[in-house]
PDB file of C-alpha atoms in Angstrom:
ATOM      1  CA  UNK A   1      42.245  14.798 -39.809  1.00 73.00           C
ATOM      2  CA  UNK A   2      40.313  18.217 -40.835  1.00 83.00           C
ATOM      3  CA  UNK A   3      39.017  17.101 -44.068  1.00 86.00           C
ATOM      4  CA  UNK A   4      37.388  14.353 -42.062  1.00 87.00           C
ATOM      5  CA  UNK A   5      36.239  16.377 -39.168  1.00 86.00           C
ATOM      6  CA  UNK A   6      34.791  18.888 -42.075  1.00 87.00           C
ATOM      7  CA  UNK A   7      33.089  15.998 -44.339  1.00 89.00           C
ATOM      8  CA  UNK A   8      31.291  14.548 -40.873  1.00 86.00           C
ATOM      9  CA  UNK A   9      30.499  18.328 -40.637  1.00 86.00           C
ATOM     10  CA  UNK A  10      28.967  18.676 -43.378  1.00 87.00           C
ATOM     11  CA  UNK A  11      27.506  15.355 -43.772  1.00 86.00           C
ATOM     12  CA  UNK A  12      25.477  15.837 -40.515  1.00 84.00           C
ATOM     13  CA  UNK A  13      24.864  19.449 -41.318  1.00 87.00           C
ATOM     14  CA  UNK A  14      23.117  17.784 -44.371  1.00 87.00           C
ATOM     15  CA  UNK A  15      21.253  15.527 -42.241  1.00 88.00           C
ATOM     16  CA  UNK A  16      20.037  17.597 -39.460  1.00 87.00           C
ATOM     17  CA  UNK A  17      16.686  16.942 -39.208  1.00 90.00           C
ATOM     18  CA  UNK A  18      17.373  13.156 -38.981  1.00 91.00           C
ATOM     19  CA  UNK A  19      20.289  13.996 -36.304  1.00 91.00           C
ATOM     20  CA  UNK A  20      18.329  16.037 -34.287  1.00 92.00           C
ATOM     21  CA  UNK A  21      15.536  13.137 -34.174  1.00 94.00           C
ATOM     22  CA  UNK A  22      18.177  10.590 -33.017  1.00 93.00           C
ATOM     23  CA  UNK A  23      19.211  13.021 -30.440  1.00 94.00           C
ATOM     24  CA  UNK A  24      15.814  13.493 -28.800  1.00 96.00           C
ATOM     25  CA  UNK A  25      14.974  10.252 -29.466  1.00 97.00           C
ATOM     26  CA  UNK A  26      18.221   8.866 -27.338  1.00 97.00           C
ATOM     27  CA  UNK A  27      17.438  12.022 -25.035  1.00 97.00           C
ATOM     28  CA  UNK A  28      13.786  10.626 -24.474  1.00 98.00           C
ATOM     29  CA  UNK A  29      15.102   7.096 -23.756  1.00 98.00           C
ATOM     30  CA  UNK A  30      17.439   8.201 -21.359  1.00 98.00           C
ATOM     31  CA  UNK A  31      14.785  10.237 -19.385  1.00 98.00           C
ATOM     32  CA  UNK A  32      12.444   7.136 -19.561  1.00 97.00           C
ATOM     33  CA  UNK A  33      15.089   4.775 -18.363  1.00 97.00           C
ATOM     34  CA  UNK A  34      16.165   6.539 -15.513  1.00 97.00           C
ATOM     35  CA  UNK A  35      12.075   7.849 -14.996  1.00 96.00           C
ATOM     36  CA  UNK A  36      11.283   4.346 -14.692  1.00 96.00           C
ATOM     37  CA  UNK A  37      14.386   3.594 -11.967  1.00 96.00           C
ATOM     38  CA  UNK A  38      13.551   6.223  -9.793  1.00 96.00           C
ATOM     39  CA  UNK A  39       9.825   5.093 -10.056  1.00 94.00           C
ATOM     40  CA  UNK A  40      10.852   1.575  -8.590  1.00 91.00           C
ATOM     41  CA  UNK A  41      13.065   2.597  -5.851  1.00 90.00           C
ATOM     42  CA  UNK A  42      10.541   5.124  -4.598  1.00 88.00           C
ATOM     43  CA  UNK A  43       7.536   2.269  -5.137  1.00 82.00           C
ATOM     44  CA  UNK A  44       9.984  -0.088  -3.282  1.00 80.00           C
ATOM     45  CA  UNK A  45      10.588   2.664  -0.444  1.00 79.00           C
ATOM     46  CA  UNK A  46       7.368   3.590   0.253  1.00 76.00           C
ATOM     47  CA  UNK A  47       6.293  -0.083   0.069  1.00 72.00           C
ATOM     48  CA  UNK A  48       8.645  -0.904   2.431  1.00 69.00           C
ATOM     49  CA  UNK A  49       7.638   1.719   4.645  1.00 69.00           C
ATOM     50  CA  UNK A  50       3.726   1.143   4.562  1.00 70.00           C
ATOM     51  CA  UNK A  51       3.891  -1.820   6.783  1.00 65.00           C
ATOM     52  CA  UNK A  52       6.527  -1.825   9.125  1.00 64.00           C
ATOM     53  CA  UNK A  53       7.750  -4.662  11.257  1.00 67.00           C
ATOM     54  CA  UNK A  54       5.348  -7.123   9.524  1.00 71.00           C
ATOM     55  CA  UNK A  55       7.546  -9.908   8.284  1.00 73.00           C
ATOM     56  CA  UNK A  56       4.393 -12.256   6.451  1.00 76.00           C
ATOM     57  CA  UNK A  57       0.622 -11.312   5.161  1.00 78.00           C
ATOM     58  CA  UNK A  58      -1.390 -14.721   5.276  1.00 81.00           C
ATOM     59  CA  UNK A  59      -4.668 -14.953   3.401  1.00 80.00           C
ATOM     60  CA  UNK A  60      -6.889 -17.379   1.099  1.00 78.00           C
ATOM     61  CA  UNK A  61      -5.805 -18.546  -1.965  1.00 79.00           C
ATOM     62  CA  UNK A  62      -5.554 -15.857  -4.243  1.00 77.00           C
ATOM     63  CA  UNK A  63      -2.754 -13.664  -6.292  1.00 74.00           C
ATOM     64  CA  UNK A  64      -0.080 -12.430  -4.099  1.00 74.00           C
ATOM     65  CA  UNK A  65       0.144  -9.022  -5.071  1.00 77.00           C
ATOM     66  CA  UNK A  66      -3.618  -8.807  -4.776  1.00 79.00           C
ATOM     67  CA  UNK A  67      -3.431 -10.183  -1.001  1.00 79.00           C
ATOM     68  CA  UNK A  68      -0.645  -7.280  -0.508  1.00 77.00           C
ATOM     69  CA  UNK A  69      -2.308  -4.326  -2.269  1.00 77.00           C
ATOM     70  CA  UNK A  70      -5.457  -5.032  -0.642  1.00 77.00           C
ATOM     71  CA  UNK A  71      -4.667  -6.308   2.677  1.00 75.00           C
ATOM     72  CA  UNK A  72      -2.091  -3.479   3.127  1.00 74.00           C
ATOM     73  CA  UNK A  73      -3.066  -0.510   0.500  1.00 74.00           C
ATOM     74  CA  UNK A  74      -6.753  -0.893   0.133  1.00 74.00           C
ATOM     75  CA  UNK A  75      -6.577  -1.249  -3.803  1.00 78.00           C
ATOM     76  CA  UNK A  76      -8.456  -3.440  -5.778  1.00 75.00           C
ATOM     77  CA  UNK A  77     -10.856  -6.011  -4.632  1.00 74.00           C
ATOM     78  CA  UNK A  78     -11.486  -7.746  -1.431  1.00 72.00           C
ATOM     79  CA  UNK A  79     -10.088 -11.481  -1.225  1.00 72.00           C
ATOM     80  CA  UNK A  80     -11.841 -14.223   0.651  1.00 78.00           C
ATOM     81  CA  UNK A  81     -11.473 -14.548   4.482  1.00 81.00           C
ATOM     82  CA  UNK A  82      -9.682 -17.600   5.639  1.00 84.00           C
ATOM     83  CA  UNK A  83     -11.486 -19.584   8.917  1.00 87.00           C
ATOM     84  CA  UNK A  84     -10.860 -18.538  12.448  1.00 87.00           C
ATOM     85  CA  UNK A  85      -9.600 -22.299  13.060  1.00 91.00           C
ATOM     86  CA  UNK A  86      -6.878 -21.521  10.261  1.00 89.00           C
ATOM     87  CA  UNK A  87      -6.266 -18.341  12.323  1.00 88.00           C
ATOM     88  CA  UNK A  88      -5.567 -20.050  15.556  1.00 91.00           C
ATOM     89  CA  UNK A  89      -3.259 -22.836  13.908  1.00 92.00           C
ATOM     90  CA  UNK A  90      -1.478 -20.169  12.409  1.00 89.00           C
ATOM     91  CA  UNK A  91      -0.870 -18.174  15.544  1.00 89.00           C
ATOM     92  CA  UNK A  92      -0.199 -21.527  17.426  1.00 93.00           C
ATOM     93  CA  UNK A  93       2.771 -22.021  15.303  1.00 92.00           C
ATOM     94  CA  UNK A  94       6.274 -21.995  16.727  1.00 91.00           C
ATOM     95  CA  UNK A  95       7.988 -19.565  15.016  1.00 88.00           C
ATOM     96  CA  UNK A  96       4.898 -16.452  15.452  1.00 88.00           C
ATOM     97  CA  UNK A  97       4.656 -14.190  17.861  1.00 87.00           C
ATOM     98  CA  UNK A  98       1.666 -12.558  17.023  1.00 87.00           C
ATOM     99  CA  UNK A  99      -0.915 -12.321  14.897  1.00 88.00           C
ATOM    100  CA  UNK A 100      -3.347  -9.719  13.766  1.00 86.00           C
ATOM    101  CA  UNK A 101      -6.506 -11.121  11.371  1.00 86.00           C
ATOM    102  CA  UNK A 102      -7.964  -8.115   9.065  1.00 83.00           C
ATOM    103  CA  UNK A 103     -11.428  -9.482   7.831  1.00 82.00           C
ATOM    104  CA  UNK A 104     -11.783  -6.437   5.088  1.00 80.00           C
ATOM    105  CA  UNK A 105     -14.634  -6.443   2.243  1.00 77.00           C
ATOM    106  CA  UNK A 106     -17.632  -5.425   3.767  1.00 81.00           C
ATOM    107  CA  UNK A 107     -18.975  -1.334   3.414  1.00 80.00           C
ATOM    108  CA  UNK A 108     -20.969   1.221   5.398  1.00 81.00           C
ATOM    109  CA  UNK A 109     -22.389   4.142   3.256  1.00 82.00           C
ATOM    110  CA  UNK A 110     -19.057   3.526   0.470  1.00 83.00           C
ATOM    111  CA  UNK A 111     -16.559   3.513   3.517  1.00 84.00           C
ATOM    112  CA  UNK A 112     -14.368   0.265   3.602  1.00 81.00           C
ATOM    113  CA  UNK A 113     -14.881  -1.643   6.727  1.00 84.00           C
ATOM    114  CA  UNK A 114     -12.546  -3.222   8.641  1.00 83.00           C
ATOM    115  CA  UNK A 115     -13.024  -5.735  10.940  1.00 84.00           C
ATOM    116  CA  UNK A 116     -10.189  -6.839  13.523  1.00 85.00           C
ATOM    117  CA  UNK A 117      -8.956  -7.355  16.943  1.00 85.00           C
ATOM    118  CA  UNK A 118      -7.547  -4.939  19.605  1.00 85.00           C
ATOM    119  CA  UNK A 119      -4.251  -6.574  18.414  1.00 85.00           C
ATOM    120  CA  UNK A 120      -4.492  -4.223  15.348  1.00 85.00           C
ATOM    121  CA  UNK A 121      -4.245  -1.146  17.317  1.00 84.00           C
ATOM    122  CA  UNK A 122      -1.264  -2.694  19.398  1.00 84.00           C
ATOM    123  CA  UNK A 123       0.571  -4.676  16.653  1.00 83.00           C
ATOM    124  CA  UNK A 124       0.084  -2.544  12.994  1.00 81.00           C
ATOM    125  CA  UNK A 125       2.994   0.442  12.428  1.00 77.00           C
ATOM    126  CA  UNK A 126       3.236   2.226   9.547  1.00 74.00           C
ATOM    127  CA  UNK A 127       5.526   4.288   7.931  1.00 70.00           C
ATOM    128  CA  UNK A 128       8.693   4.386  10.461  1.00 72.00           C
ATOM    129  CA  UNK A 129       7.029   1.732  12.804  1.00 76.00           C
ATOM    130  CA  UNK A 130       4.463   4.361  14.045  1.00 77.00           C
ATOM    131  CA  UNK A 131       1.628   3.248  16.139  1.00 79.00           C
ATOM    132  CA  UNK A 132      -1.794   4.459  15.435  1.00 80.00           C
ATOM    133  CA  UNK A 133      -3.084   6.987  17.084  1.00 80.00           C
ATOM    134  CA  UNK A 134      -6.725   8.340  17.693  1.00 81.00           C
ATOM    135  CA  UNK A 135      -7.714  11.620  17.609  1.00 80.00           C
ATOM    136  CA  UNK A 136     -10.385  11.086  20.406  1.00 80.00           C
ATOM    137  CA  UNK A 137     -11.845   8.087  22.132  1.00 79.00           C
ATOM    138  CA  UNK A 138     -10.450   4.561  22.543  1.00 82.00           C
ATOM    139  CA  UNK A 139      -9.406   1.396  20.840  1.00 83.00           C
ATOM    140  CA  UNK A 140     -12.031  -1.619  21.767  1.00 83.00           C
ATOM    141  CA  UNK A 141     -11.150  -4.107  23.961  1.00 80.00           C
ATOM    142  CA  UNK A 142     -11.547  -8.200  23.536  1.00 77.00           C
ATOM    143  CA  UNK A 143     -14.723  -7.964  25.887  1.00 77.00           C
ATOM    144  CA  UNK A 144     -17.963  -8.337  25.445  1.00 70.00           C
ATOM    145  CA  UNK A 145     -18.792  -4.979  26.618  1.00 75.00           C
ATOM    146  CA  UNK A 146     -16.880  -3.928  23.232  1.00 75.00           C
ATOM    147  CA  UNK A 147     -18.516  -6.602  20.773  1.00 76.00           C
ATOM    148  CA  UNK A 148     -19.970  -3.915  18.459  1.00 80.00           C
ATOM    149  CA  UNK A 149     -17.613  -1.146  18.699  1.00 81.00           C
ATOM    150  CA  UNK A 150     -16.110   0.861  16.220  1.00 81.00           C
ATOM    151  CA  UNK A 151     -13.417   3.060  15.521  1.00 83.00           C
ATOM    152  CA  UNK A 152     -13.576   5.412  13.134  1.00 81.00           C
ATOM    153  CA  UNK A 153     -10.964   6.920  10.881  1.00 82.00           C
ATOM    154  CA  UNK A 154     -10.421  10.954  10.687  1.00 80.00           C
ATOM    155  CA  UNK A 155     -11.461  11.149   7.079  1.00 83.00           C
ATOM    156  CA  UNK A 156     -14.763   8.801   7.292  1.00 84.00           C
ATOM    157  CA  UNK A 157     -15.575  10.710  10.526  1.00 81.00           C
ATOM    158  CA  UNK A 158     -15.176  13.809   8.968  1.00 82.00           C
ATOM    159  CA  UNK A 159     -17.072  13.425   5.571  1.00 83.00           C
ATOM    160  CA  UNK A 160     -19.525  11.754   8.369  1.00 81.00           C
ATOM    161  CA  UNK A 161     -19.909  14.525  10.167  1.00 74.00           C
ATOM    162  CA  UNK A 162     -20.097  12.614  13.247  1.00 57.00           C
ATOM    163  CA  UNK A 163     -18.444  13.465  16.239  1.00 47.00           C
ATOM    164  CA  UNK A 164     -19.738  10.359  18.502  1.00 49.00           C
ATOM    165  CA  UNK A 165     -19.668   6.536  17.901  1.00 51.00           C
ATOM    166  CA  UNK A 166     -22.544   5.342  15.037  1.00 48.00           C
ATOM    167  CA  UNK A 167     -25.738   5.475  16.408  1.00 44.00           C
ATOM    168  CA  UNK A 168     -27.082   1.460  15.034  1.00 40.00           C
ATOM    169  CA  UNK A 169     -29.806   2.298  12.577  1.00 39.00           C
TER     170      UNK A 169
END
């Protein structure tokens, strides 16, 4: 058994730069593999956790993941709107209980805007079903006294540098 152990010994010895290659190289595969795991369950967590208690996202035709990353993350490009009268069969259907119709696509000075129903600020959780909250002021209401208002996030408020609702310009 020690002449083998000391021909593999040597052999290798003989070899080294090749072995140590094959040992990095299986070393680097290994860190990739399990890089790549850990990537997907955190992706899947945080997914998960973007949108919470939202069991379906409806929109036009269009890619699926596109409608998610979009509808939910902002990324990528706008999809098309599907008709209020799609809406309201939608919502009229047995099994929903409610409904909350993002209309996204349109801009104000780069800013994404978002257009929506007081149902967004009662309805849409995030991370561990957290409600929005506002910093200052008030959600809009479904009257007409609150046709045109807005709401608008910290970060586009700040980079703004406006303290009070858009003047219309």
């Amino acid at each position: 058994m020690k002449p083998l152990v000391s021909i593999a010994w040597h052999s290798a010895w003989h070899r080294r730069s090749t072995l140590v290659l094959v040992v990095l190289s299986v070393a680097l595969a290994t860190l990739l593999l399990l890089g790549v795991e850990r990537l997907r369950s955190d992706v899947r967590e945080s997914f998960s956790q973007s949108v919470s208690g939202t069991d379906l996202v409806v929109g036009a035709r269009t890619g699926s993941v596109q409608l998610m990353l979009y509808a939910v993350f902002r990324i990528g490009g706008a999809t098309n709107n599907i008709r209020m009268s799609s809406l309201r069969d939608l919502a009229a259907l047995r099994g929903v209980d409610w409904v909350v119709p993002l209309s996204l696509g349109d801009s104000h000075r780069g800013f994404a805007v978002l257009a929506t129903t007081p149902a967004y600020f009662e309805r849409f959780r995030y991370g561990d079903r957290q409600l929005l909250a506002l910093a200052q002021g008030r959600a809009f209401n479904a009257d007409a006294a609150d046709l045109y208002a807005t709401v608008l996030g910290a970060d586009v408020a700040e980079r703004l540098a406006t303290a009070s609702p858009i003047a219309s310009r």
